[in-house]
Amino acid sequence: VTQAAPITADGLLLKGIGGASFDLSNAANNVAILAATSAGAITYRDADSLAIGTLTVPPIGTVTGVDSGGNPIDLQSGSLALEQSVTAAGSTVRITVFGDLERPDGSSGAINAARADLIATGGVGTETEPVDTSVGTLTVSAGPAGAFIDQQGALTLSGSSDGPFVLVAESSLTL
């Protein structure tokens, strides 16, 4: 699925059938909440802030987070709130934000993939609410607010930050 014109909505629910892919990369897209599930790649670009959340649309049902069924996910926005998880099991999640990548207080959002590339001109997580990851390889580039990551499992890491870089690793770490 591709687009010819920008999408403006309070919420955007994407549900792919079979191996459907979504390439919604118009820089003028403006959606508050994104929820997607598919067995194909998912690319979404937003003009400003975006939340990964839960949406219900009858008769389609409820979709929570973004899950590509093991295919690449590429998200770009002004800032991104991980209220729910982004999952590309066995593949890559790339998140580029021109602001902060955050996990709001009390949310269950995490990044689950073989590889994650997190790029933020602001910060990645906070000291009290780090971004949860379960990835094999993690690349992080963060601005002056720093990067705060809580990693589950073994990890190969490369990254830079104009501020603090804090990683809590639950298993082995290769730098």
JSON list of C-alpha atoms in Angstrom, two decimals:
[
{"chain": "A", "resi": 1, "resn": "VAL", "atom": "CA", "xyz": [0.00, 0.00, 0.00]},
{"chain": "A", "resi": 2, "resn": "THR", "atom": "CA", "xyz": [1.39, 3.40, -0.98]},
{"chain": "A", "resi": 3, "resn": "GLN", "atom": "CA", "xyz": [-0.11, 6.86, -0.79]},
{"chain": "A", "resi": 4, "resn": "ALA", "atom": "CA", "xyz": [-0.73, 9.74, -3.18]},
{"chain": "A", "resi": 5, "resn": "ALA", "atom": "CA", "xyz": [-1.78, 12.39, -0.64]},
{"chain": "A", "resi": 6, "resn": "PRO", "atom": "CA", "xyz": [-0.98, 13.10, 3.02]},
{"chain": "A", "resi": 7, "resn": "ILE", "atom": "CA", "xyz": [-3.00, 11.43, 5.79]},
{"chain": "A", "resi": 8, "resn": "THR", "atom": "CA", "xyz": [-4.39, 13.57, 8.63]},
{"chain": "A", "resi": 9, "resn": "ALA", "atom": "CA", "xyz": [-6.20, 11.77, 11.45]},
{"chain": "A", "resi": 10, "resn": "ASP", "atom": "CA", "xyz": [-6.41, 11.30, 15.21]},
{"chain": "A", "resi": 11, "resn": "GLY", "atom": "CA", "xyz": [-5.56, 7.62, 14.72]},
{"chain": "A", "resi": 12, "resn": "LEU", "atom": "CA", "xyz": [-4.32, 5.39, 11.91]},
{"chain": "A", "resi": 13, "resn": "LEU", "atom": "CA", "xyz": [-4.91, 1.64, 12.11]},
{"chain": "A", "resi": 14, "resn": "LEU", "atom": "CA", "xyz": [-3.09, -0.45, 9.48]},
{"chain": "A", "resi": 15, "resn": "LYS", "atom": "CA", "xyz": [-3.99, -4.11, 9.11]},
{"chain": "A", "resi": 16, "resn": "GLY", "atom": "CA", "xyz": [-2.27, -5.96, 6.29]},
{"chain": "A", "resi": 17, "resn": "ILE", "atom": "CA", "xyz": [-3.68, -9.18, 4.87]},
{"chain": "A", "resi": 18, "resn": "GLY", "atom": "CA", "xyz": [-1.20, -11.78, 3.67]},
{"chain": "A", "resi": 19, "resn": "GLY", "atom": "CA", "xyz": [2.16, -10.19, 2.92]},
{"chain": "A", "resi": 20, "resn": "ALA", "atom": "CA", "xyz": [0.83, -6.64, 2.48]},
{"chain": "A", "resi": 21, "resn": "SER", "atom": "CA", "xyz": [3.42, -3.90, 2.98]},
{"chain": "A", "resi": 22, "resn": "PHE", "atom": "CA", "xyz": [2.75, -0.28, 3.87]},
{"chain": "A", "resi": 23, "resn": "ASP", "atom": "CA", "xyz": [4.85, 2.60, 2.52]},
{"chain": "A", "resi": 24, "resn": "LEU", "atom": "CA", "xyz": [3.27, 5.75, 3.90]},
{"chain": "A", "resi": 25, "resn": "SER", "atom": "CA", "xyz": [6.23, 8.11, 3.68]},
{"chain": "A", "resi": 26, "resn": "ASN", "atom": "CA", "xyz": [4.62, 11.43, 2.79]},
{"chain": "A", "resi": 27, "resn": "ALA", "atom": "CA", "xyz": [6.35, 14.11, 4.91]},
{"chain": "A", "resi": 28, "resn": "ALA", "atom": "CA", "xyz": [2.99, 15.91, 5.42]},
{"chain": "A", "resi": 29, "resn": "ASN", "atom": "CA", "xyz": [1.29, 12.94, 7.16]},
{"chain": "A", "resi": 30, "resn": "ASN", "atom": "CA", "xyz": [-0.11, 14.07, 10.51]},
{"chain": "A", "resi": 31, "resn": "VAL", "atom": "CA", "xyz": [-1.49, 11.31, 12.73]},
{"chain": "A", "resi": 32, "resn": "ALA", "atom": "CA", "xyz": [-1.61, 11.33, 16.54]},
{"chain": "A", "resi": 33, "resn": "ILE", "atom": "CA", "xyz": [-1.70, 7.53, 17.16]},
{"chain": "A", "resi": 34, "resn": "LEU", "atom": "CA", "xyz": [-0.41, 4.70, 14.96]},
{"chain": "A", "resi": 35, "resn": "ALA", "atom": "CA", "xyz": [-1.23, 0.99, 15.39]},
{"chain": "A", "resi": 36, "resn": "ALA", "atom": "CA", "xyz": [-0.29, -1.53, 12.69]},
{"chain": "A", "resi": 37, "resn": "THR", "atom": "CA", "xyz": [-0.08, -5.24, 12.04]},
{"chain": "A", "resi": 38, "resn": "SER", "atom": "CA", "xyz": [1.04, -6.90, 8.84]},
{"chain": "A", "resi": 39, "resn": "ALA", "atom": "CA", "xyz": [3.20, -9.68, 7.42]},
{"chain": "A", "resi": 40, "resn": "GLY", "atom": "CA", "xyz": [5.04, -7.12, 5.31]},
{"chain": "A", "resi": 41, "resn": "ALA", "atom": "CA", "xyz": [7.35, -4.13, 5.76]},
{"chain": "A", "resi": 42, "resn": "ILE", "atom": "CA", "xyz": [5.93, -1.01, 7.42]},
{"chain": "A", "resi": 43, "resn": "THR", "atom": "CA", "xyz": [7.21, 2.49, 6.65]},
{"chain": "A", "resi": 44, "resn": "TYR", "atom": "CA", "xyz": [5.48, 5.52, 8.15]},
{"chain": "A", "resi": 45, "resn": "ARG", "atom": "CA", "xyz": [6.57, 9.16, 8.24]},
{"chain": "A", "resi": 46, "resn": "ASP", "atom": "CA", "xyz": [4.81, 11.83, 10.31]},
{"chain": "A", "resi": 47, "resn": "ALA", "atom": "CA", "xyz": [5.16, 15.62, 10.25]},
{"chain": "A", "resi": 48, "resn": "ASP", "atom": "CA", "xyz": [5.22, 16.04, 14.04]},
{"chain": "A", "resi": 49, "resn": "SER", "atom": "CA", "xyz": [4.67, 14.05, 17.23]},
{"chain": "A", "resi": 50, "resn": "LEU", "atom": "CA", "xyz": [3.40, 10.47, 17.03]},
{"chain": "A", "resi": 51, "resn": "ALA", "atom": "CA", "xyz": [2.39, 7.83, 19.59]},
{"chain": "A", "resi": 52, "resn": "ILE", "atom": "CA", "xyz": [2.54, 4.07, 19.05]},
{"chain": "A", "resi": 53, "resn": "GLY", "atom": "CA", "xyz": [-0.67, 2.96, 20.72]},
{"chain": "A", "resi": 54, "resn": "THR", "atom": "CA", "xyz": [-3.81, 0.85, 20.58]},
{"chain": "A", "resi": 55, "resn": "LEU", "atom": "CA", "xyz": [-6.70, 1.51, 18.20]},
{"chain": "A", "resi": 56, "resn": "THR", "atom": "CA", "xyz": [-10.05, -0.21, 17.77]},
{"chain": "A", "resi": 57, "resn": "VAL", "atom": "CA", "xyz": [-12.04, 0.10, 14.56]},
{"chain": "A", "resi": 58, "resn": "PRO", "atom": "CA", "xyz": [-15.16, -2.07, 14.17]},
{"chain": "A", "resi": 59, "resn": "PRO", "atom": "CA", "xyz": [-15.37, -4.47, 12.34]},
{"chain": "A", "resi": 60, "resn": "ILE", "atom": "CA", "xyz": [-11.57, -4.69, 11.90]},
{"chain": "A", "resi": 61, "resn": "GLY", "atom": "CA", "xyz": [-10.99, -5.06, 15.63]},
{"chain": "A", "resi": 62, "resn": "THR", "atom": "CA", "xyz": [-8.21, -3.90, 17.92]},
{"chain": "A", "resi": 63, "resn": "VAL", "atom": "CA", "xyz": [-4.56, -3.49, 16.98]},
{"chain": "A", "resi": 64, "resn": "THR", "atom": "CA", "xyz": [-1.94, -2.80, 19.63]},
{"chain": "A", "resi": 65, "resn": "GLY", "atom": "CA", "xyz": [1.49, -1.39, 18.76]},
{"chain": "A", "resi": 66, "resn": "VAL", "atom": "CA", "xyz": [3.27, -1.95, 15.45]},
{"chain": "A", "resi": 67, "resn": "ASP", "atom": "CA", "xyz": [4.14, -5.51, 14.34]},
{"chain": "A", "resi": 68, "resn": "SER", "atom": "CA", "xyz": [5.49, -6.34, 10.89]},
{"chain": "A", "resi": 69, "resn": "GLY", "atom": "CA", "xyz": [5.50, -10.12, 11.19]},
{"chain": "A", "resi": 70, "resn": "GLY", "atom": "CA", "xyz": [9.30, -10.22, 10.95]},
{"chain": "A", "resi": 71, "resn": "ASN", "atom": "CA", "xyz": [9.76, -7.60, 8.22]},
{"chain": "A", "resi": 72, "resn": "PRO", "atom": "CA", "xyz": [11.51, -4.20, 8.47]},
{"chain": "A", "resi": 73, "resn": "ILE", "atom": "CA", "xyz": [9.85, -1.26, 10.20]},
{"chain": "A", "resi": 74, "resn": "ASP", "atom": "CA", "xyz": [10.91, 2.33, 9.48]},
{"chain": "A", "resi": 75, "resn": "LEU", "atom": "CA", "xyz": [9.29, 5.13, 11.49]},
{"chain": "A", "resi": 76, "resn": "GLN", "atom": "CA", "xyz": [10.09, 8.84, 11.25]},
{"chain": "A", "resi": 77, "resn": "SER", "atom": "CA", "xyz": [8.45, 11.67, 13.20]},
{"chain": "A", "resi": 78, "resn": "GLY", "atom": "CA", "xyz": [8.98, 14.87, 15.15]},
{"chain": "A", "resi": 79, "resn": "SER", "atom": "CA", "xyz": [8.88, 12.99, 18.45]},
{"chain": "A", "resi": 80, "resn": "LEU", "atom": "CA", "xyz": [7.73, 9.47, 19.24]},
{"chain": "A", "resi": 81, "resn": "ALA", "atom": "CA", "xyz": [6.00, 8.07, 22.34]},
{"chain": "A", "resi": 82, "resn": "LEU", "atom": "CA", "xyz": [6.29, 4.28, 22.74]},
{"chain": "A", "resi": 83, "resn": "GLU", "atom": "CA", "xyz": [2.99, 3.67, 24.52]},
{"chain": "A", "resi": 84, "resn": "GLN", "atom": "CA", "xyz": [2.96, 0.15, 22.99]},
{"chain": "A", "resi": 85, "resn": "SER", "atom": "CA", "xyz": [5.63, -2.05, 21.41]},
{"chain": "A", "resi": 86, "resn": "VAL", "atom": "CA", "xyz": [7.25, -1.97, 17.99]},
{"chain": "A", "resi": 87, "resn": "THR", "atom": "CA", "xyz": [8.10, -5.52, 16.85]},
{"chain": "A", "resi": 88, "resn": "ALA", "atom": "CA", "xyz": [10.01, -6.77, 13.80]},
{"chain": "A", "resi": 89, "resn": "ALA", "atom": "CA", "xyz": [11.09, -10.22, 15.03]},
{"chain": "A", "resi": 90, "resn": "GLY", "atom": "CA", "xyz": [14.19, -11.32, 13.12]},
{"chain": "A", "resi": 91, "resn": "SER", "atom": "CA", "xyz": [14.41, -8.02, 11.21]},
{"chain": "A", "resi": 92, "resn": "THR", "atom": "CA", "xyz": [15.21, -4.32, 11.70]},
{"chain": "A", "resi": 93, "resn": "VAL", "atom": "CA", "xyz": [13.41, -1.45, 13.42]},
{"chain": "A", "resi": 94, "resn": "ARG", "atom": "CA", "xyz": [14.65, 1.99, 12.41]},
{"chain": "A", "resi": 95, "resn": "ILE", "atom": "CA", "xyz": [13.26, 4.99, 14.30]},
{"chain": "A", "resi": 96, "resn": "THR", "atom": "CA", "xyz": [14.30, 8.52, 13.39]},
{"chain": "A", "resi": 97, "resn": "VAL", "atom": "CA", "xyz": [12.90, 11.40, 15.45]},
{"chain": "A", "resi": 98, "resn": "PHE", "atom": "CA", "xyz": [13.57, 15.12, 15.27]},
{"chain": "A", "resi": 99, "resn": "GLY", "atom": "CA", "xyz": [12.93, 15.45, 18.98]},
{"chain": "A", "resi": 100, "resn": "ASP", "atom": "CA", "xyz": [12.61, 12.82, 21.73]},
{"chain": "A", "resi": 101, "resn": "LEU", "atom": "CA", "xyz": [11.99, 9.07, 21.59]},
{"chain": "A", "resi": 102, "resn": "GLU", "atom": "CA", "xyz": [10.27, 8.32, 24.88]},
{"chain": "A", "resi": 103, "resn": "ARG", "atom": "CA", "xyz": [8.42, 5.65, 26.79]},
{"chain": "A", "resi": 104, "resn": "PRO", "atom": "CA", "xyz": [5.68, 7.45, 28.77]},
{"chain": "A", "resi": 105, "resn": "ASP", "atom": "CA", "xyz": [5.28, 6.71, 32.49]},
{"chain": "A", "resi": 106, "resn": "GLY", "atom": "CA", "xyz": [3.53, 3.39, 33.06]},
{"chain": "A", "resi": 107, "resn": "SER", "atom": "CA", "xyz": [3.47, 2.37, 29.40]},
{"chain": "A", "resi": 108, "resn": "SER", "atom": "CA", "xyz": [4.49, -1.07, 28.16]},
{"chain": "A", "resi": 109, "resn": "GLY", "atom": "CA", "xyz": [6.14, 0.08, 24.92]},
{"chain": "A", "resi": 110, "resn": "ALA", "atom": "CA", "xyz": [9.34, -1.69, 23.88]},
{"chain": "A", "resi": 111, "resn": "ILE", "atom": "CA", "xyz": [11.38, -2.35, 20.75]},
{"chain": "A", "resi": 112, "resn": "ASN", "atom": "CA", "xyz": [11.71, -6.03, 19.75]},
{"chain": "A", "resi": 113, "resn": "ALA", "atom": "CA", "xyz": [13.85, -6.93, 16.72]},
{"chain": "A", "resi": 114, "resn": "ALA", "atom": "CA", "xyz": [17.09, -8.52, 15.58]},
{"chain": "A", "resi": 115, "resn": "ARG", "atom": "CA", "xyz": [18.45, -5.00, 15.04]},
{"chain": "A", "resi": 116, "resn": "ALA", "atom": "CA", "xyz": [17.32, -1.52, 16.07]},
{"chain": "A", "resi": 117, "resn": "ASP", "atom": "CA", "xyz": [18.65, 1.82, 14.82]},
{"chain": "A", "resi": 118, "resn": "LEU", "atom": "CA", "xyz": [17.47, 4.66, 17.06]},
{"chain": "A", "resi": 119, "resn": "ILE", "atom": "CA", "xyz": [18.24, 8.22, 15.96]},
{"chain": "A", "resi": 120, "resn": "ALA", "atom": "CA", "xyz": [16.98, 11.20, 17.97]},
{"chain": "A", "resi": 121, "resn": "THR", "atom": "CA", "xyz": [18.01, 14.85, 17.86]},
{"chain": "A", "resi": 122, "resn": "GLY", "atom": "CA", "xyz": [16.68, 15.13, 21.42]},
{"chain": "A", "resi": 123, "resn": "GLY", "atom": "CA", "xyz": [16.89, 12.12, 23.71]},
{"chain": "A", "resi": 124, "resn": "VAL", "atom": "CA", "xyz": [16.20, 8.40, 23.75]},
{"chain": "A", "resi": 125, "resn": "GLY", "atom": "CA", "xyz": [14.29, 7.55, 26.92]},
{"chain": "A", "resi": 126, "resn": "THR", "atom": "CA", "xyz": [14.86, 9.24, 30.28]},
{"chain": "A", "resi": 127, "resn": "GLU", "atom": "CA", "xyz": [16.64, 8.27, 33.46]},
{"chain": "A", "resi": 128, "resn": "THR", "atom": "CA", "xyz": [13.34, 7.27, 35.11]},
{"chain": "A", "resi": 129, "resn": "GLU", "atom": "CA", "xyz": [11.69, 5.81, 31.95]},
{"chain": "A", "resi": 130, "resn": "PRO", "atom": "CA", "xyz": [14.36, 4.23, 29.74]},
{"chain": "A", "resi": 131, "resn": "VAL", "atom": "CA", "xyz": [13.42, 2.80, 26.35]},
{"chain": "A", "resi": 132, "resn": "ASP", "atom": "CA", "xyz": [13.03, -0.98, 26.72]},
{"chain": "A", "resi": 133, "resn": "THR", "atom": "CA", "xyz": [14.70, -3.05, 24.01]},
{"chain": "A", "resi": 134, "resn": "SER", "atom": "CA", "xyz": [15.05, -6.71, 23.21]},
{"chain": "A", "resi": 135, "resn": "VAL", "atom": "CA", "xyz": [17.38, -6.68, 20.21]},
{"chain": "A", "resi": 136, "resn": "GLY", "atom": "CA", "xyz": [20.58, -8.41, 19.12]},
{"chain": "A", "resi": 137, "resn": "THR", "atom": "CA", "xyz": [22.25, -5.30, 17.66]},
{"chain": "A", "resi": 138, "resn": "LEU", "atom": "CA", "xyz": [21.52, -1.74, 18.75]},
{"chain": "A", "resi": 139, "resn": "THR", "atom": "CA", "xyz": [22.77, 1.48, 17.17]},
{"chain": "A", "resi": 140, "resn": "VAL", "atom": "CA", "xyz": [21.88, 4.70, 18.99]},
{"chain": "A", "resi": 141, "resn": "SER", "atom": "CA", "xyz": [22.50, 8.34, 18.12]},
{"chain": "A", "resi": 142, "resn": "ALA", "atom": "CA", "xyz": [21.07, 10.79, 20.64]},
{"chain": "A", "resi": 143, "resn": "GLY", "atom": "CA", "xyz": [21.19, 14.55, 21.13]},
{"chain": "A", "resi": 144, "resn": "PRO", "atom": "CA", "xyz": [21.90, 16.54, 24.30]},
{"chain": "A", "resi": 145, "resn": "ALA", "atom": "CA", "xyz": [19.15, 14.86, 26.36]},
{"chain": "A", "resi": 146, "resn": "GLY", "atom": "CA", "xyz": [21.13, 11.60, 26.15]},
{"chain": "A", "resi": 147, "resn": "ALA", "atom": "CA", "xyz": [20.18, 7.95, 25.76]},
{"chain": "A", "resi": 148, "resn": "PHE", "atom": "CA", "xyz": [18.69, 5.72, 28.44]},
{"chain": "A", "resi": 149, "resn": "ILE", "atom": "CA", "xyz": [18.18, 2.09, 27.36]},
{"chain": "A", "resi": 150, "resn": "ASP", "atom": "CA", "xyz": [17.05, -1.02, 29.29]},
{"chain": "A", "resi": 151, "resn": "GLN", "atom": "CA", "xyz": [18.13, -4.04, 27.20]},
{"chain": "A", "resi": 152, "resn": "GLN", "atom": "CA", "xyz": [16.82, -7.59, 27.68]},
{"chain": "A", "resi": 153, "resn": "GLY", "atom": "CA", "xyz": [19.25, -10.28, 26.48]},
{"chain": "A", "resi": 154, "resn": "ALA", "atom": "CA", "xyz": [22.68, -10.25, 24.83]},
{"chain": "A", "resi": 155, "resn": "LEU", "atom": "CA", "xyz": [23.57, -7.16, 22.82]},
{"chain": "A", "resi": 156, "resn": "THR", "atom": "CA", "xyz": [26.08, -5.75, 20.35]},
{"chain": "A", "resi": 157, "resn": "LEU", "atom": "CA", "xyz": [26.06, -1.96, 20.78]},
{"chain": "A", "resi": 158, "resn": "SER", "atom": "CA", "xyz": [27.35, 1.05, 18.91]},
{"chain": "A", "resi": 159, "resn": "GLY", "atom": "CA", "xyz": [26.24, 4.57, 19.64]},
{"chain": "A", "resi": 160, "resn": "SER", "atom": "CA", "xyz": [26.86, 8.18, 20.44]},
{"chain": "A", "resi": 161, "resn": "SER", "atom": "CA", "xyz": [25.20, 10.81, 22.53]},
{"chain": "A", "resi": 162, "resn": "ASP", "atom": "CA", "xyz": [25.73, 14.53, 23.07]},
{"chain": "A", "resi": 163, "resn": "GLY", "atom": "CA", "xyz": [24.48, 13.91, 26.63]},
{"chain": "A", "resi": 164, "resn": "PRO", "atom": "CA", "xyz": [24.63, 10.96, 29.02]},
{"chain": "A", "resi": 165, "resn": "PHE", "atom": "CA", "xyz": [24.52, 7.40, 27.64]},
{"chain": "A", "resi": 166, "resn": "VAL", "atom": "CA", "xyz": [23.11, 4.89, 30.13]},
{"chain": "A", "resi": 167, "resn": "LEU", "atom": "CA", "xyz": [22.59, 1.23, 29.25]},
{"chain": "A", "resi": 168, "resn": "VAL", "atom": "CA", "xyz": [21.23, -1.37, 31.63]},
{"chain": "A", "resi": 169, "resn": "ALA", "atom": "CA", "xyz": [22.02, -4.76, 30.09]},
{"chain": "A", "resi": 170, "resn": "GLU", "atom": "CA", "xyz": [20.35, -7.91, 31.42]},
{"chain": "A", "resi": 171, "resn": "SER", "atom": "CA", "xyz": [22.92, -10.21, 29.79]},
{"chain": "A", "resi": 172, "resn": "SER", "atom": "CA", "xyz": [26.21, -10.08, 27.86]},
{"chain": "A", "resi": 173, "resn": "LEU", "atom": "CA", "xyz": [27.29, -6.90, 26.10]},
{"chain": "A", "resi": 174, "resn": "THR", "atom": "CA", "xyz": [29.65, -6.46, 23.14]},
{"chain": "A", "resi": 175, "resn": "LEU", "atom": "CA", "xyz": [30.89, -2.95, 22.38]}
]
